Structure formats: structure tokens, C-alpha cells
CSV table of C-alpha atoms in Angstrom, one decimal:
chain,number,residue,atom,x,y,z
A,1,LEU,CA,90.1,108.7,-126.0
A,2,LEU,CA,93.4,110.2,-126.9
A,3,SER,CA,94.8,112.6,-124.4
A,4,LYS,CA,95.4,115.3,-127.0
A,5,GLU,CA,91.7,115.2,-127.8
A,6,PHE,CA,90.2,115.8,-124.4
A,7,THR,CA,91.7,119.1,-123.5
A,8,LYS,CA,88.9,120.6,-121.6
A,9,GLU,CA,89.9,124.3,-121.5
A,10,LEU,CA,92.0,126.7,-123.4
A,11,SER,CA,92.5,130.0,-121.7
A,12,GLY,CA,94.1,133.3,-122.6
A,13,ARG,CA,95.0,136.2,-120.4
A,14,TYR,CA,91.4,137.1,-119.5
A,15,VAL,CA,89.3,134.9,-121.8
A,16,ALA,CA,88.6,131.2,-121.3
A,17,PHE,CA,87.4,128.9,-124.1
A,18,CYS,CA,85.7,125.6,-123.4
A,19,ILE,CA,86.3,122.8,-125.9
A,20,ARG,CA,83.5,120.2,-126.4
A,21,PRO,CA,83.1,117.3,-128.8
A,22,PHE,CA,81.3,118.1,-132.0
A,23,VAL,CA,77.6,117.5,-132.3
A,24,TYR,CA,76.6,115.3,-135.3
A,25,LYS,CA,75.9,118.3,-137.6
A,26,GLU,CA,79.4,119.6,-137.0
A,27,ILE,CA,81.0,116.2,-137.6
A,28,ALA,CA,79.1,115.8,-140.8
A,29,ALA,CA,80.3,119.2,-142.0
A,30,TYR,CA,83.9,118.5,-141.0
A,31,ALA,CA,83.7,115.1,-142.7
A,32,LYS,CA,82.4,116.7,-145.9
A,33,GLU,CA,85.4,119.1,-145.8
A,34,LEU,CA,87.6,116.0,-145.7
A,35,GLY,CA,85.7,114.5,-148.7
A,36,GLU,CA,84.2,111.8,-146.4
A,37,GLU,CA,80.8,110.9,-145.0
A,38,ALA,CA,79.9,110.6,-141.4
A,39,SER,CA,76.8,108.5,-140.8
A,40,ILE,CA,74.7,108.9,-137.7
A,41,SER,CA,75.6,105.3,-136.7
A,42,ASP,CA,79.3,106.1,-137.0
A,43,TYR,CA,78.7,109.2,-134.8
A,44,LEU,CA,76.9,107.1,-132.2
A,45,ILE,CA,79.6,104.5,-132.2
A,46,TYR,CA,82.7,106.7,-132.4
A,47,GLY,CA,81.5,110.0,-130.9
A,48,GLY,CA,82.1,113.6,-131.8
A,49,PHE,CA,85.8,113.8,-131.7
A,50,PRO,CA,87.2,115.3,-134.9
A,51,LYS,CA,90.5,113.4,-134.8
A,52,ARG,CA,88.6,110.1,-135.2
A,53,LEU,CA,87.7,111.1,-138.8
A,54,GLU,CA,91.4,110.6,-139.6
A,55,PHE,CA,91.3,107.1,-138.2
A,56,ARG,CA,88.8,105.2,-140.3
A,57,GLU,CA,91.1,102.2,-139.9
A,58,LYS,CA,92.4,100.9,-136.6
A,59,GLU,CA,95.9,100.6,-138.2
A,60,ALA,CA,96.0,104.3,-138.8
A,61,MET,CA,95.2,105.0,-135.2
A,62,LEU,CA,97.9,102.6,-134.0
A,63,ARG,CA,100.4,104.3,-136.4
A,64,TYR,CA,99.4,107.7,-134.8
A,65,LEU,CA,100.0,106.3,-131.4
A,66,GLU,CA,103.4,104.9,-132.4
A,67,ASP,CA,104.4,108.2,-133.9
A,68,ASN,CA,103.2,110.1,-130.7
A,69,PRO,CA,104.5,108.2,-127.7
A,70,ASP,CA,103.5,111.1,-125.4
A,71,VAL,CA,99.8,110.3,-126.0
A,72,ARG,CA,98.4,108.1,-123.3
A,73,LEU,CA,95.5,106.0,-124.4
A,74,ALA,CA,92.6,105.1,-122.2
A,75,PHE,CA,90.9,102.2,-123.9
A,76,GLN,CA,87.3,101.3,-123.1
A,77,PRO,CA,86.1,99.2,-126.0
A,78,GLY,CA,82.4,99.2,-126.6
A,79,MET,CA,80.2,96.4,-127.8
A,80,TYR,CA,81.0,97.2,-131.4
A,81,HIS,CA,84.8,96.8,-130.7
A,82,LEU,CA,84.3,93.7,-128.5
A,83,ARG,CA,82.8,91.9,-131.5
A,84,TRP,CA,86.2,92.3,-133.3
A,85,GLY,CA,87.9,90.1,-130.6
A,86,ALA,CA,91.0,90.6,-128.5
A,87,GLN,CA,93.3,89.5,-131.3
A,88,LYS,CA,92.2,92.3,-133.7
A,89,LEU,CA,92.6,94.9,-130.9
A,90,ALA,CA,95.8,93.5,-129.5
A,91,GLY,CA,97.8,96.6,-130.5
A,92,PHE,CA,95.4,98.8,-128.5
A,93,TYR,CA,95.6,96.6,-125.4
A,94,ARG,CA,99.4,96.7,-125.6
A,95,ARG,CA,99.5,100.5,-126.2
A,96,ALA,CA,96.9,101.4,-123.6
A,97,ALA,CA,98.0,103.1,-120.4
A,98,VAL,CA,94.6,102.0,-118.9
A,99,VAL,CA,91.9,99.6,-120.1
A,100,ILE,CA,88.5,99.7,-118.5
A,101,LEU,CA,85.9,97.0,-118.9
A,102,ASN,CA,83.0,95.6,-117.0
A,103,ARG,CA,83.3,92.1,-115.6
A,104,GLU,CA,81.3,90.5,-118.4
A,105,GLU,CA,83.3,92.3,-121.0
A,106,ALA,CA,86.5,91.2,-119.4
A,107,VAL,CA,85.4,87.6,-119.7
A,108,THR,CA,84.5,88.2,-123.4
A,109,VAL,CA,87.9,89.7,-124.1
A,110,THR,CA,90.1,87.3,-122.1
A,111,GLY,CA,88.1,84.1,-121.9
A,112,GLY,CA,88.8,84.2,-118.1
A,113,ASN,CA,86.7,83.0,-115.2
A,114,LEU,CA,83.7,85.3,-114.4
A,115,ASP,CA,83.9,84.3,-110.7
A,116,ASP,CA,87.6,85.0,-110.3
A,117,ILE,CA,88.5,88.7,-110.5
A,118,HIS,CA,92.2,88.0,-110.1
A,119,ASP,CA,92.1,85.8,-113.1
A,120,LEU,CA,90.4,88.5,-115.2
A,121,LEU,CA,92.9,91.2,-114.0
A,122,ASP,CA,95.9,88.8,-114.8
A,123,LYS,CA,94.6,88.0,-118.2
A,124,LEU,CA,94.0,91.6,-119.1
A,125,HIS,CA,97.6,92.4,-118.1
A,126,GLU,CA,98.7,89.5,-120.3
A,127,LEU,CA,97.3,91.5,-123.2
A,128,GLY,CA,99.9,94.2,-122.4
A,129,SER,CA,97.7,96.7,-120.6
A,130,LYS,CA,99.6,98.7,-118.0
A,131,VAL,CA,96.6,99.6,-115.7
A,132,VAL,CA,93.4,97.6,-115.9
A,133,VAL,CA,90.1,98.4,-114.3
A,134,VAL,CA,87.1,96.1,-114.1
A,135,THR,CA,83.8,97.5,-113.0
A,136,ASP,CA,81.4,95.2,-111.3
A,137,GLY,CA,78.1,96.9,-111.0
A,138,PRO,CA,76.8,97.1,-107.4
A,139,GLU,CA,80.0,95.3,-106.2
A,140,GLY,CA,82.1,98.4,-107.1
A,141,ALA,CA,85.3,98.2,-109.2
A,142,TYR,CA,88.8,96.6,-109.2
A,143,ALA,CA,92.0,98.1,-110.5
A,144,SER,CA,95.5,96.7,-111.0
A,145,ASP,CA,98.8,98.1,-112.1
A,146,GLY,CA,100.4,94.6,-112.2
A,147,SER,CA,101.8,94.8,-108.7
A,148,ARG,CA,99.0,96.2,-106.7
A,149,ARG,CA,95.3,95.4,-106.6
A,150,LEU,CA,92.7,97.8,-105.4
A,151,LYS,CA,88.9,97.5,-104.8
A,152,MET,CA,86.6,100.5,-104.9
A,153,PRO,CA,83.3,99.8,-103.2
A,154,LEU,CA,80.1,101.3,-104.4
A,155,TYR,CA,79.4,104.8,-103.0
A,156,PRO,CA,77.5,104.3,-99.8
A,157,ASP,CA,74.4,106.3,-100.7
A,158,PRO,CA,71.5,105.2,-98.5
A,159,LYS,CA,69.1,105.7,-101.3
A,160,GLU,CA,68.7,103.2,-104.1
A,161,PRO,CA,69.7,104.7,-107.5
A,162,LEU,CA,66.9,105.6,-109.8
A,163,ASP,CA,68.8,104.1,-112.7
A,164,ARG,CA,72.3,102.6,-113.2
A,165,THR,CA,72.4,103.2,-116.9
A,166,GLY,CA,75.8,104.8,-117.7
A,167,ALA,CA,77.2,104.4,-114.2
A,168,GLY,CA,80.2,102.4,-115.5
A,169,ASP,CA,80.9,104.9,-118.3
A,170,ALA,CA,80.7,107.7,-115.7
A,171,PHE,CA,83.1,105.9,-113.4
A,172,ALA,CA,85.5,105.2,-116.3
A,173,SER,CA,85.6,108.8,-117.5
A,174,THR,CA,86.0,110.0,-113.9
A,175,PHE,CA,88.8,107.5,-113.3
A,176,VAL,CA,90.7,108.6,-116.4
A,177,ALA,CA,90.2,112.3,-115.6
A,178,VAL,CA,91.3,112.0,-112.0
A,179,SER,CA,94.2,109.6,-112.7
A,180,SER,CA,95.4,111.8,-115.5
A,181,THR,CA,95.2,114.9,-113.4
A,182,LEU,CA,97.1,113.3,-110.5
A,183,ASP,CA,99.4,111.5,-113.0
A,184,LEU,CA,98.4,108.1,-111.6
A,185,VAL,CA,98.3,106.4,-115.0
A,186,PRO,CA,101.9,105.5,-116.0
A,187,GLU,CA,103.6,106.7,-119.2
A,188,VAL,CA,103.6,104.0,-121.8
């Protein structure tokens, strides 16, 4: 996500407006205005953020990031992006203020040792990422800013979760929101 895109609230003197990502119907209409098409598969892969229609090519997005150094990038590549390989996404890893992957994805990206979290964190930093976070399912998550390493254990709920689907994504979005609010993620 680009920090200029996830403004969550615009407020006037007495009236507040909540901003949410577009639903598919709105993305399709906006794409049509731009003379483009937005397929449902694109929507599922890239989400409903209008700005992404301007970035059909990753080079265009990297140029945007270069031209707007105040934008802090939180990069959580999905399965689609992981297939491209670390080399194709090198500019994003270098430009990211924070990169968030699960342990298996970190191995895919870095070629590091699955059993050595420090190796994975080091190799992610070698890609140029300022802050790296590796989620590890029931083991919690690990974070590094290059000089400090932190481990966040799983929340100690006595009940077993009904389903863990999306837990890593929920953690990632919460981590980005809280660290942005508290200004914990460094400027690039």
C-alpha cells in the first residue's frame, strides 16, 4: 500500500467522511473512464485502490515512488508477485520502509534457511529493506530494523482459533497502521 492511499478519514468542521477502497463495480467504471479495462482477476490480485490503475507496470510505480520520497511503502508481496522473483522486485524491496512476509515466503524470496530466522531477516535486509517482519504462524512474528530484533509471541488466548485464514494479513495491516501512527517505521 502507498501511504497516500490509505487515508482513513477526511473530516471537516462538523462532518466526517470515511474513505474506503473501491468495490469491483467502481473500479471497472473508473478504469473505463481512463480508457482501460479492469478484470475481476486484476481486482482480486491488486485490490480496489484507484491509484493502482495508473501503475499497470511496476516501473511506473517505482517512478512514482522516486518522484514522491515522502511516500512510505509497506510491501507485502502476494503469491502472484513472489512468482516474479526477488530480482524483478528488487526496486520495491530497496524502496520499502517495511517488508512483511511469512516464513515460507521469506525462504522463497531470499533462498535462506527455513530453520534460521536470523538468516532470513539478514537476507531480507540485504535486499535493501529498512524494517523486515516475518510472520511464523503459531510461533508469532519476528521484526528487525537492522540493529534490533524483536519477537512477538502469539496472543495468549486460551481458546483455539476457529480458523487462522487471514491472520498474517490482519497482523501485517495492524503492524503497518500502528507503526505508521506511532511513526515507528523509518523514513526512506
